[in-house]
GROMACS .gro file of C-alpha atoms in nm:
model
  493
    1MET     CA    1   7.300  11.672  11.214
    2THR     CA    2   7.631  11.910  11.255
    3ASP     CA    3   7.849  12.113  11.052
    4ARG     CA    4   8.159  12.010  11.255
    5PRO     CA    5   8.392  11.743  11.049
    6VAL     CA    6   8.299  11.408  11.139
    7ARG     CA    7   8.518  11.227  11.406
    8VAL     CA    8   8.395  10.971  11.601
    9ARG     CA    9   8.559  10.710  11.865
   10PHE     CA   10   8.548  10.424  12.030
   11ALA     CA   11   8.668  10.454  12.373
   12PRO     CA   12   8.652  10.127  12.542
   13SER     CA   13   8.786  10.039  12.913
   14PRO     CA   14   9.013   9.775  12.944
   15THR     CA   15   8.842   9.579  13.217
   16GLY     CA   16   8.724   9.320  13.044
   17TYR     CA   17   8.811   9.118  12.673
   18LEU     CA   18   8.598   9.280  12.351
   19HIS     CA   19   8.257   9.191  12.332
   20VAL     CA   20   8.013   9.142  12.077
   21GLY     CA   21   7.830   9.423  12.183
   22GLY     CA   22   8.112   9.642  12.203
   23ALA     CA   23   8.282   9.555  11.864
   24ARG     CA   24   7.880   9.627  11.694
   25THR     CA   25   7.948   9.979  11.829
   26ALA     CA   26   8.285   9.994  11.729
   27LEU     CA   27   8.184   9.904  11.346
   28TYR     CA   28   7.880  10.125  11.367
   29ASN     CA   29   8.123  10.458  11.452
   30TRP     CA   30   8.357  10.292  11.219
   31LEU     CA   31   8.080  10.278  10.877
   32PHE     CA   32   8.006  10.605  10.964
   33ALA     CA   33   8.367  10.782  10.948
   34ARG     CA   34   8.426  10.605  10.633
   35GLN     CA   35   8.090  10.703  10.457
   36HIS     CA   36   8.179  11.025  10.550
   37GLY     CA   37   8.555  11.116  10.583
   38GLY     CA   38   8.618  11.116  10.887
   39ALA     CA   39   8.798  11.050  11.106
   40PHE     CA   40   8.751  10.674  11.368
   41VAL     CA   41   8.947  10.744  11.705
   42LEU     CA   42   9.044  10.449  11.952
   43ARG     CA   43   9.055  10.648  12.254
   44VAL     CA   44   9.124  10.377  12.588
   45GLU     CA   45   8.942  10.482  12.932
   46ASP     CA   46   9.165  10.291  13.187
   47THR     CA   47   9.104  10.532  13.480
   48ASP     CA   48   8.930  10.234  13.667
   49ARG     CA   49   9.287  10.091  13.826
   50THR     CA   50   9.055   9.894  14.060
   51ARG     CA   51   8.916   9.692  13.791
   52TYR     CA   52   9.214   9.676  13.520
   53VAL     CA   53   9.267   9.346  13.319
   54PRO     CA   54   9.696   9.331  13.227
   55ASP     CA   55   9.547   9.171  12.876
   56ALA     CA   56   9.294   9.278  12.815
   57LEU     CA   57   9.411   9.594  12.540
   58THR     CA   58   9.600   9.350  12.382
   59ASP     CA   59   9.225   9.156  12.307
   60LEU     CA   60   9.076   9.526  12.253
   61LEU     CA   61   9.358   9.609  11.941
   62ASP     CA   62   9.326   9.202  11.839
   63GLY     CA   63   9.004   9.229  11.794
   64LEU     CA   64   8.952   9.552  11.635
   65ARG     CA   65   9.246   9.451  11.342
   66TRP     CA   66   9.121   9.067  11.320
   67LEU     CA   67   8.760   9.258  11.197
   68GLY     CA   68   8.880   9.500  10.991
   69LEU     CA   69   8.833   9.820  11.208
   70SER     CA   70   9.108  10.003  11.154
   71TRP     CA   71   9.136  10.303  11.301
   72ASP     CA   72   9.282  10.691  11.266
   73GLU     CA   73   9.414  10.765  11.578
   74GLY     CA   74   9.497  10.616  11.884
   75PRO     CA   75   9.710  10.357  12.053
   76GLU     CA   76  10.045  10.265  11.842
   77ILE     CA   77   9.998  10.466  11.594
   78GLY     CA   78   9.913  10.838  11.766
   79GLY     CA   79   9.776  11.139  11.664
   80PRO     CA   80   9.689  11.510  11.665
   81TYR     CA   81   9.460  11.492  11.972
   82GLY     CA   82   9.663  11.224  12.186
   83PRO     CA   83   9.744  11.125  12.404
   84TYR     CA   84   9.505  10.869  12.382
   85HIS     CA   85   9.579  10.686  12.691
   86GLN     CA   86   9.352  10.922  12.981
   87SER     CA   87   9.599  10.754  13.224
   88ASP     CA   88   9.839  10.998  13.055
   89ARG     CA   89   9.541  11.304  13.026
   90LEU     CA   90   9.514  11.345  13.374
   91GLU     CA   91   9.680  11.704  13.396
   92LEU     CA   92   9.439  11.790  13.150
   93TYR     CA   93   9.134  11.703  13.393
   94HIS     CA   94   9.274  11.879  13.710
   95GLN     CA   95   9.252  12.168  13.530
   96ALA     CA   96   8.888  12.065  13.373
   97ALA     CA   97   8.821  12.061  13.723
   98GLN     CA   98   8.938  12.376  13.809
   99GLU     CA   99   8.793  12.579  13.576
  100LEU     CA  100   8.465  12.453  13.723
  101ILE     CA  101   8.553  12.502  14.067
  102ALA     CA  102   8.570  12.865  13.965
  103LYS     CA  103   8.314  12.901  13.748
  104GLY     CA  104   8.125  12.804  14.062
  105ALA     CA  105   7.947  12.442  13.842
  106ALA     CA  106   8.180  12.234  14.066
  107TYR     CA  107   8.283  12.207  14.401
  108ARG     CA  108   8.514  12.003  14.678
  109CYS     CA  109   8.384  11.734  14.877
  110TYR     CA  110   8.479  11.601  15.206
  111CYS     CA  111   8.219  11.279  15.263
  112GLY     CA  112   8.386  10.978  15.394
  113PRO     CA  113   8.307  10.610  15.288
  114GLU     CA  114   8.166  10.594  15.635
  115ARG     CA  115   7.918  10.913  15.564
  116LEU     CA  116   7.808  10.831  15.226
  117ALA     CA  117   7.735  10.468  15.345
  118GLN     CA  118   7.521  10.602  15.655
  119LEU     CA  119   7.337  10.849  15.393
  120ARG     CA  120   7.208  10.577  15.218
  121GLU     CA  121   7.024  10.397  15.423
  122GLU     CA  122   6.876  10.648  15.539
  123GLN     CA  123   6.801  10.719  15.230
  124ARG     CA  124   6.657  10.371  15.178
  125ALA     CA  125   6.510  10.377  15.509
  126SER     CA  126   6.254  10.658  15.437
  127LYS     CA  127   6.256  10.563  15.069
  128GLN     CA  128   6.373  10.807  14.931
  129ARG     CA  129   6.602  10.855  14.595
  130GLU     CA  130   6.938  10.778  14.655
  131GLY     CA  131   7.206  11.040  14.590
  132TYR     CA  132   7.488  11.300  14.754
  133ASP     CA  133   7.299  11.549  14.959
  134GLY     CA  134   7.510  11.835  14.932
  135HIS     CA  135   7.658  11.844  15.222
  136CYS     CA  136   7.974  11.975  15.157
  137ARG     CA  137   7.822  12.228  14.817
  138HIS     CA  138   7.811  12.522  15.068
  139LEU     CA  139   8.146  12.494  15.298
  140THR     CA  140   8.254  12.812  15.420
  141SER     CA  141   8.648  12.876  15.381
  142GLN     CA  142   8.652  12.837  15.758
  143GLN     CA  143   8.549  12.472  15.723
  144ILE     CA  144   8.727  12.415  15.423
  145ALA     CA  145   9.033  12.524  15.594
  146ASP     CA  146   8.977  12.258  15.838
  147TYR     CA  147   8.894  12.006  15.644
  148GLU     CA  148   9.277  12.055  15.451
  149ALA     CA  149   9.405  12.102  15.846
  150GLN     CA  150   9.330  11.743  15.841
  151GLY     CA  151   9.491  11.645  15.609
  152ILE     CA  152   9.155  11.490  15.436
  153ARG     CA  153   9.156  11.477  14.999
  154PRO     CA  154   8.850  11.546  14.851
  155VAL     CA  155   8.695  11.457  14.548
  156VAL     CA  156   8.529  11.706  14.330
  157ARG     CA  157   8.137  11.703  14.223
  158LEU     CA  158   7.918  11.820  13.993
  159ALA     CA  159   7.698  12.099  14.120
  160VAL     CA  160   7.364  12.035  13.908
  161PRO     CA  161   7.091  12.315  13.951
  162GLU     CA  162   6.841  12.244  14.186
  163VAL     CA  163   6.569  12.366  14.011
  164GLY     CA  164   6.469  12.384  13.627
  165GLU     CA  165   6.513  12.037  13.347
  166THR     CA  166   6.786  11.946  13.121
  167THR     CA  167   6.778  11.806  12.779
  168PHE     CA  168   6.970  11.612  12.559
  169HIS     CA  169   6.874  11.537  12.136
  170ASP     CA  170   6.908  11.208  12.070
  171LEU     CA  171   6.928  11.155  11.737
  172LEU     CA  172   6.718  10.799  11.730
  173ARG     CA  173   6.498  10.890  11.952
  174GLY     CA  174   6.462  11.301  11.949
  175ASP     CA  175   6.473  11.446  12.258
  176ILE     CA  176   6.465  11.356  12.659
  177THR     CA  177   6.437  11.614  12.958
  178VAL     CA  178   6.484  11.573  13.301
  179ASP     CA  179   6.379  11.705  13.612
  180ASN     CA  180   6.723  11.897  13.774
  181ARG     CA  181   6.592  11.748  14.111
  182GLN     CA  182   6.632  11.375  13.957
  183LEU     CA  183   6.959  11.422  13.852
  184THR     CA  184   7.249  11.398  14.177
  185ASP     CA  185   7.612  11.568  14.264
  186LEU     CA  186   7.825  11.328  14.079
  187VAL     CA  187   8.161  11.283  14.162
  188LEU     CA  188   8.359  11.426  13.864
  189LEU     CA  189   8.766  11.430  14.005
  190LYS     CA  190   8.808  11.133  14.296
  191SER     CA  191   9.034  11.195  14.560
  192ASP     CA  192   9.276  10.955  14.432
  193GLY     CA  193   9.352  11.214  14.101
  194PHE     CA  194   9.217  11.023  13.817
  195PRO     CA  195   8.911  11.095  13.680
  196THR     CA  196   8.507  10.950  13.687
  197TYR     CA  197   8.374  10.861  13.349
  198SER     CA  198   8.208  11.106  13.346
  199LEU     CA  199   8.493  11.376  13.348
  200GLY     CA  200   8.720  11.215  13.135
  201VAL     CA  201   8.438  11.118  12.844
  202VAL     CA  202   8.282  11.530  12.833
  203VAL     CA  203   8.624  11.663  12.826
  204ASP     CA  204   8.844  11.445  12.602
  205ASP     CA  205   8.497  11.405  12.311
  206HIS     CA  206   8.538  11.801  12.328
  207HIS     CA  207   8.957  11.795  12.309
  208MET     CA  208   8.941  11.578  12.106
  209ARG     CA  209   8.718  11.723  11.868
  210ILE     CA  210   8.432  11.406  11.845
  211SER     CA  211   8.141  11.509  11.599
  212HIS     CA  212   7.876  11.219  11.684
  213ILE     CA  213   7.896  11.000  11.943
  214MET     CA  214   7.752  10.579  11.905
  215ARG     CA  215   7.663  10.395  12.233
  216GLY     CA  216   7.472  10.089  12.408
  217GLU     CA  217   7.169  10.275  12.567
  218GLU     CA  218   7.253  10.167  12.855
  219TRP     CA  219   7.463  10.512  12.878
  220ILE     CA  220   7.128  10.687  12.805
  221SER     CA  221   7.161  10.712  13.187
  222THR     CA  222   7.381  10.890  13.221
  223ALA     CA  223   7.316  11.180  12.923
  224PRO     CA  224   7.187  11.418  13.092
  225ALA     CA  225   7.439  11.462  13.352
  226LEU     CA  226   7.697  11.488  13.088
  227GLN     CA  227   7.545  11.772  12.852
  228ARG     CA  228   7.535  11.912  13.165
  229ILE     CA  229   7.872  11.952  13.206
  230TYR     CA  230   7.917  12.050  12.883
  231ASP     CA  231   7.667  12.278  12.975
  232ALA     CA  232   7.900  12.430  13.224
  233PHE     CA  233   8.182  12.430  13.057
  234GLY     CA  234   8.033  12.624  12.749
  235TRP     CA  235   8.095  12.370  12.565
  236GLU     CA  236   7.877  12.200  12.238
  237SER     CA  237   7.766  11.836  12.295
  238PRO     CA  238   7.854  11.612  11.975
  239VAL     CA  239   7.541  11.474  11.822
  240GLN     CA  240   7.419  11.182  12.060
  241ALA     CA  241   7.256  10.811  11.881
  242HIS     CA  242   7.238  10.541  12.207
  243LEU     CA  243   7.226  10.228  12.002
  244PRO     CA  244   6.973   9.915  12.057
  245THR     CA  245   7.039   9.633  12.362
  246ILE     CA  246   7.195   9.314  12.164
  247LEU     CA  247   6.934   9.034  12.348
  248ASP     CA  248   7.069   8.718  12.441
  249PRO     CA  249   6.958   8.417  12.128
  250SER     CA  250   6.643   8.429  12.375
  251GLY     CA  251   6.572   8.723  12.297
  252GLU     CA  252   6.509   8.739  12.694
  253GLY     CA  253   6.732   8.965  12.833
  254LYS     CA  254   7.075   9.144  12.746
  255LEU     CA  255   7.332   8.909  12.610
  256SER     CA  256   7.600   8.905  12.849
  257LYS     CA  257   7.963   8.721  13.013
  258ARG     CA  258   7.827   8.484  13.166
  259LYS     CA  259   7.829   8.143  13.046
  260LYS     CA  260   7.520   7.999  12.874
  261LYS     CA  261   7.416   7.648  12.672
  262LEU     CA  262   7.233   7.720  12.327
  263ALA     CA  263   6.975   7.505  12.252
  264ASP     CA  264   7.197   7.290  12.062
  265GLY     CA  265   7.420   7.198  12.363
  266ARG     CA  266   7.708   7.433  12.230
  267GLU     CA  267   7.826   7.681  12.446
  268MET     CA  268   7.700   8.107  12.428
  269LEU     CA  269   7.979   8.334  12.240
  270THR     CA  270   7.994   8.623  12.346
  271PHE     CA  271   8.372   8.787  12.317
  272VAL     CA  272   8.561   8.863  11.972
  273HIS     CA  273   8.812   8.632  12.007
  274GLU     CA  274   8.587   8.308  12.117
  275PHE     CA  275   8.439   8.323  11.793
  276ARG     CA  276   8.783   8.363  11.650
  277GLN     CA  277   8.868   8.024  11.785
  278ALA     CA  278   8.539   7.926  11.652
  279GLY     CA  279   8.610   7.965  11.335
  280TYR     CA  280   8.353   8.267  11.233
  281LEU     CA  281   8.549   8.441  10.954
  282PRO     CA  282   8.559   8.858  10.963
  283GLU     CA  283   8.445   8.921  10.750
  284ALA     CA  284   8.102   8.681  10.836
  285LEU     CA  285   8.082   8.839  11.173
  286VAL     CA  286   8.067   9.249  11.057
  287ASN     CA  287   7.816   9.125  10.813
  288PHE     CA  288   7.629   8.992  11.113
  289LEU     CA  289   7.720   9.273  11.318
  290ALA     CA  290   7.617   9.557  11.091
  291LEU     CA  291   7.231   9.355  11.111
  292VAL     CA  292   7.165   9.356  11.469
  293GLY     CA  293   7.052   9.626  11.481
  294TRP     CA  294   7.048   9.855  11.075
  295SER     CA  295   6.888   9.713  10.820
  296TYR     CA  296   6.908   9.823  10.457
  297ASP     CA  297   6.600   9.695  10.308
  298GLY     CA  298   6.472   9.480  10.594
  299GLN     CA  299   6.501   9.180  10.254
  300THR     CA  300   6.882   9.209  10.168
  301GLU     CA  301   7.110   9.034  10.452
  302PHE     CA  302   7.458   9.052  10.232
  303PHE     CA  303   7.734   9.273  10.226
  304ARG     CA  304   8.071   9.351  10.074
  305ARG     CA  305   8.248   9.555  10.322
  306ASP     CA  306   8.240   9.881  10.075
  307GLU     CA  307   7.894   9.816  10.058
  308LEU     CA  308   7.817   9.855  10.462
  309ILE     CA  309   8.056  10.205  10.388
  310GLU     CA  310   7.760  10.292  10.120
  311LEU     CA  311   7.520  10.154  10.230
  312PHE     CA  312   7.510  10.206  10.614
  313ASP     CA  313   7.279  10.484  10.747
  314LEU     CA  314   7.245  10.618  11.160
  315THR     CA  315   6.915  10.738  11.069
  316ARG     CA  316   6.772  10.374  10.983
  317VAL     CA  317   6.909  10.224  11.314
  318SER     CA  318   6.631  10.062  11.541
  319THR     CA  319   6.601  10.172  11.930
  320SER     CA  320   6.498   9.789  11.957
  321ALA     CA  321   6.664   9.558  12.061
  322GLY     CA  322   6.768   9.277  11.921
  323ALA     CA  323   6.805   8.898  11.972
  324PHE     CA  324   7.144   8.738  11.871
  325SER     CA  325   7.107   8.424  11.638
  326TYR     CA  326   7.321   8.217  11.628
  327GLY     CA  327   7.185   8.047  11.416
  328LYS     CA  328   7.177   8.320  11.126
  329LEU     CA  329   7.590   8.339  11.218
  330ASP     CA  330   7.642   7.998  11.138
  331HIS     CA  331   7.421   8.049  10.808
  332MET     CA  332   7.633   8.381  10.680
  333ASN     CA  333   7.935   8.205  10.772
  334ALA     CA  334   7.874   7.901  10.526
  335ALA     CA  335   7.787   8.126  10.286
  336TYR     CA  336   8.092   8.312  10.336
  337ILE     CA  337   8.288   8.009  10.349
  338ARG     CA  338   8.210   7.908  10.030
  339GLN     CA  339   8.240   8.250   9.880
  340LEU     CA  340   8.678   8.222   9.944
  341GLY     CA  341   8.881   8.095   9.727
  342THR     CA  342   9.066   7.743   9.725
  343ASN     CA  343   9.366   7.903   9.813
  344ASP     CA  344   9.237   8.180  10.062
  345LEU     CA  345   9.028   7.888  10.203
  346ALA     CA  346   9.294   7.694  10.240
  347GLY     CA  347   9.556   7.905  10.418
  348ARG     CA  348   9.303   7.950  10.657
  349LEU     CA  349   9.213   7.569  10.699
  350LEU     CA  350   9.562   7.530  10.754
  351LEU     CA  351   9.603   7.690  11.009
  352VAL     CA  352   9.332   7.556  11.183
  353LEU     CA  353   9.455   7.189  11.148
  354ARG     CA  354   9.859   7.311  11.236
  355ARG     CA  355   9.663   7.502  11.615
  356GLU     CA  356   9.496   7.131  11.693
  357GLY     CA  357   9.796   6.943  11.614
  358TYR     CA  358   9.797   6.783  11.209
  359PRO     CA  359  10.077   6.747  11.054
  360ALA     CA  360   9.894   6.923  10.767
  361GLY     CA  361  10.038   7.078  10.417
  362LEU     CA  362   9.938   7.358  10.179
  363ASP     CA  363   9.935   7.094   9.931
  364PHE     CA  364   9.693   6.898  10.106
  365ALA     CA  365   9.463   7.204  10.278
  366LEU     CA  366   9.452   7.314   9.892
  367LYS     CA  367   9.306   6.873   9.820
  368ALA     CA  368   9.093   6.974  10.084
  369VAL     CA  369   8.864   7.217   9.961
  370PRO     CA  370   8.684   7.083   9.711
  371LEU     CA  371   8.569   6.836   9.998
  372VAL     CA  372   8.443   7.074  10.238
  373ARG     CA  373   8.348   7.380  10.116
  374GLU     CA  374   8.010   7.289  10.111
  375ARG     CA  375   8.030   7.039  10.434
  376ILE     CA  376   8.079   7.299  10.706
  377LYS     CA  377   7.961   7.651  10.887
  378THR     CA  378   8.288   7.741  11.099
  379LEU     CA  379   8.608   7.633  10.963
  380PRO     CA  380   8.684   7.410  11.287
  381GLU     CA  381   8.440   7.201  11.106
  382VAL     CA  382   8.690   7.055  10.848
  383ILE     CA  383   8.852   6.854  11.182
  384PRO     CA  384   8.700   6.529  11.216
  385LEU     CA  385   8.611   6.523  10.778
  386VAL     CA  386   8.996   6.502  10.730
  387ASP     CA  387   9.127   6.385  11.105
  388TYR     CA  388   9.163   6.023  10.925
  389CYS     CA  389   9.359   6.145  10.650
  390PHE     CA  390   9.664   6.158  10.970
  391ALA     CA  391   9.556   5.826  11.191
  392GLU     CA  392   9.897   5.613  11.260
  393ARG     CA  393   9.588   5.344  11.323
  394LEU     CA  394   9.205   5.319  11.267
  395GLN     CA  395   8.954   5.195  11.499
  396TYR     CA  396   8.626   5.095  11.369
  397GLU     CA  397   8.440   4.748  11.476
  398PRO     CA  398   8.563   4.458  11.168
  399GLU     CA  399   8.135   4.386  11.029
  400LEU     CA  400   8.121   4.722  10.981
  401LEU     CA  401   8.314   4.686  10.677
  402VAL     CA  402   8.066   4.464  10.548
  403GLN     CA  403   7.808   4.557  10.346
  404LYS     CA  404   7.421   4.478  10.290
  405LYS     CA  405   7.374   4.188  10.082
  406MET     CA  406   7.802   4.070  10.154
  407ASP     CA  407   7.934   3.900  10.325
  408ALA     CA  408   8.292   3.871  10.495
  409GLU     CA  409   8.442   3.667  10.235
  410SER     CA  410   8.283   3.905   9.961
  411THR     CA  411   8.425   4.175  10.169
  412MET     CA  412   8.760   4.014  10.147
  413VAL     CA  413   8.765   3.971   9.770
  414ALA     CA  414   8.622   4.324   9.725
  415LEU     CA  415   8.897   4.445   9.921
  416HIS     CA  416   9.203   4.282   9.836
  417LYS     CA  417   9.093   4.380   9.441
  418ALA     CA  418   9.082   4.706   9.511
  419ALA     CA  419   9.400   4.707   9.688
  420SER     CA  420   9.580   4.573   9.331
  421CYS     CA  421   9.315   4.784   9.126
  422LEU     CA  422   9.414   5.110   9.369
  423ARG     CA  423   9.817   5.020   9.315
  424ALA     CA  424   9.813   5.034   8.957
  425VAL     CA  425   9.635   5.377   8.972
  426SER     CA  426   9.872   5.639   8.829
  427PRO     CA  427   9.871   5.949   8.890
  428PHE     CA  428   9.665   5.886   9.162
  429GLU     CA  429   9.389   6.145   9.183
  430GLU     CA  430   9.111   6.163   9.183
  431ALA     CA  431   8.934   6.088   8.806
  432SER     CA  432   9.188   5.845   8.794
  433ILE     CA  433   9.072   5.682   9.056
  434GLU     CA  434   8.661   5.685   9.004
  435THR     CA  435   8.757   5.515   8.706
  436ALA     CA  436   8.920   5.204   8.795
  437LEU     CA  437   8.689   5.188   9.118
  438ARG     CA  438   8.385   5.217   8.844
  439ALA     CA  439   8.578   4.915   8.645
  440LEU     CA  440   8.602   4.734   8.929
  441ALA     CA  441   8.268   4.683   9.051
  442GLU     CA  442   8.120   4.659   8.784
  443GLY     CA  443   8.372   4.356   8.727
  444LEU     CA  444   8.245   4.238   9.086
  445ASP     CA  445   7.925   4.202   9.011
  446LEU     CA  446   7.905   4.481   9.293
  447LYS     CA  447   7.669   4.778   9.296
  448LEU     CA  448   7.945   5.096   9.317
  449GLY     CA  449   7.768   5.179   9.694
  450GLN     CA  450   7.861   4.852   9.776
  451LEU     CA  451   8.232   4.853   9.728
  452LEU     CA  452   8.235   5.214   9.806
  453GLY     CA  453   8.096   5.139  10.130
  454SER     CA  454   8.408   4.900  10.204
  455ILE     CA  455   8.608   5.091  10.193
  456ARG     CA  456   8.565   5.415  10.256
  457VAL     CA  457   8.506   5.206  10.598
  458ALA     CA  458   8.825   5.105  10.573
  459CYS     CA  459   9.046   5.393  10.461
  460THR     CA  460   8.864   5.635  10.707
  461GLY     CA  461   8.709   5.430  11.063
  462LYS     CA  462   8.342   5.653  10.943
  463ASN     CA  463   8.088   5.570  10.709
  464VAL     CA  464   8.013   5.883  10.630
  465THR     CA  465   8.282   6.068  10.480
  466PRO     CA  466   8.372   6.378  10.186
  467PRO     CA  467   8.324   6.187   9.853
  468LEU     CA  468   8.528   5.942   9.828
  469PHE     CA  469   8.707   5.956   9.528
  470GLY     CA  470   8.904   6.239   9.655
  471THR     CA  471   8.924   6.145  10.030
  472LEU     CA  472   9.167   5.833   9.920
  473GLU     CA  473   9.359   6.066   9.705
  474LEU     CA  474   9.328   6.310  10.042
  475ILE     CA  475   9.507   5.999  10.185
  476GLY     CA  476   9.774   5.873   9.959
  477GLN     CA  477   9.810   5.607   9.745
  478GLN     CA  478  10.110   5.464  10.014
  479LYS     CA  479   9.852   5.468  10.334
  480VAL     CA  480   9.525   5.393  10.078
  481ILE     CA  481   9.710   5.016  10.042
  482ALA     CA  482   9.836   4.963  10.405
  483ARG     CA  483   9.449   5.051  10.548
  484LEU     CA  484   9.296   4.825  10.316
  485GLU     CA  485   9.506   4.479  10.355
  486ARG     CA  486   9.451   4.550  10.739
  487ALA     CA  487   9.090   4.580  10.674
  488ILE     CA  488   9.157   4.223  10.518
  489ALA     CA  489   9.325   4.095  10.806
  490LEU     CA  490   9.090   4.222  11.066
  491LEU     CA  491   8.785   4.039  10.840
  492ALA     CA  492   9.040   3.706  10.825
  493GLY     CA  493   9.024   3.744  11.189
   0.00000   0.00000   0.00000
């Protein structure tokens, strides 16, 4: 591996929101750092000003915090190798570019957009490999002076050796070698003074003393050029591992940001803030993402965070792409919900209810927990299980009140007796409600299901709810009596 102290980085670009693929990359880096007592560095690569999204950085930071992936150095906390926004490090890139020019490893290029476009057209027409042709690589001093006199602002290009090979080592895939003729003299410094990704990432990883790089396999194609830059500076490159692609649930194609429909009709989620809004727990999403590409023993599914830190092994990360299974995530999320303590789950449910405009209090949420805990896979699924508690007037067809082997008259009698019975229950709690209604059903010579079926519709407007005795306590005595009386009036016509 390396004898250097472990320092890893997550370096997002604020050109979009935090994607679950990026979150998986951040997680693997974070786990590796924590396991080895190293540093997890957050660096913002914000030099692409044309695609900059104003609120993307806030989304990125909030998403990492929600997942519990705290950074040791980076925005908002600083560190010894800052600044941690590339836009604040421009002078460092200019110095690096000048160093490469002085070494003959880079050169200024004055070719304008028109010439480059024409070059691409000619290469396509002749079916040649596309890439810069080195036109400015061997300019004379006089030619350079003439371009400068015209006020042309050059870019700086890497001078890739025209013969030989470039090899870099991937921890997961071994040595990867390319013929230098397959590489191009890529731009390092743009004419506006901002670095390209290639220069910025190499300079920053070196000066921030990054020991290991974990990033998506889509970056493999850039690795040989980056190795050329490391070699040009005479720097040791970090240990590299390119992580497998996350496929969409069909297993065909990368999990993209474009919205699709799942087989069950739900809209596919891809951004971390969408999973948060949809009621997934950060604990479940972290556990799930850890297993999209890594496995401990091929069998164990659930890991506490401290267990992930202890057991994560970078060498056991697969090189094969894996599909994003929403079914598995739902299963995991439901299991994590069931494991939450009552107070913890009540607090999370309360946030969901209030976000949706329901005037719930903590006492209500605490009473709801045992009724819904086993019935929800995501937090918002609590809403249809308790929304009737807040309704001013329930909407249902009166005939739903009448149960099998009953008629309207017998149902009215049963509901009238139930109202009288429940009015006398004190305290109005699940156990005492159950005792009273069981005795009432026996006294009315009804099956308990018949009596409860009519009460359920009268008090909730639904045929299916969480256990009724606890549900009635949740609704409250005064509202239960009022709803029973309204049901009797509906049946009476």
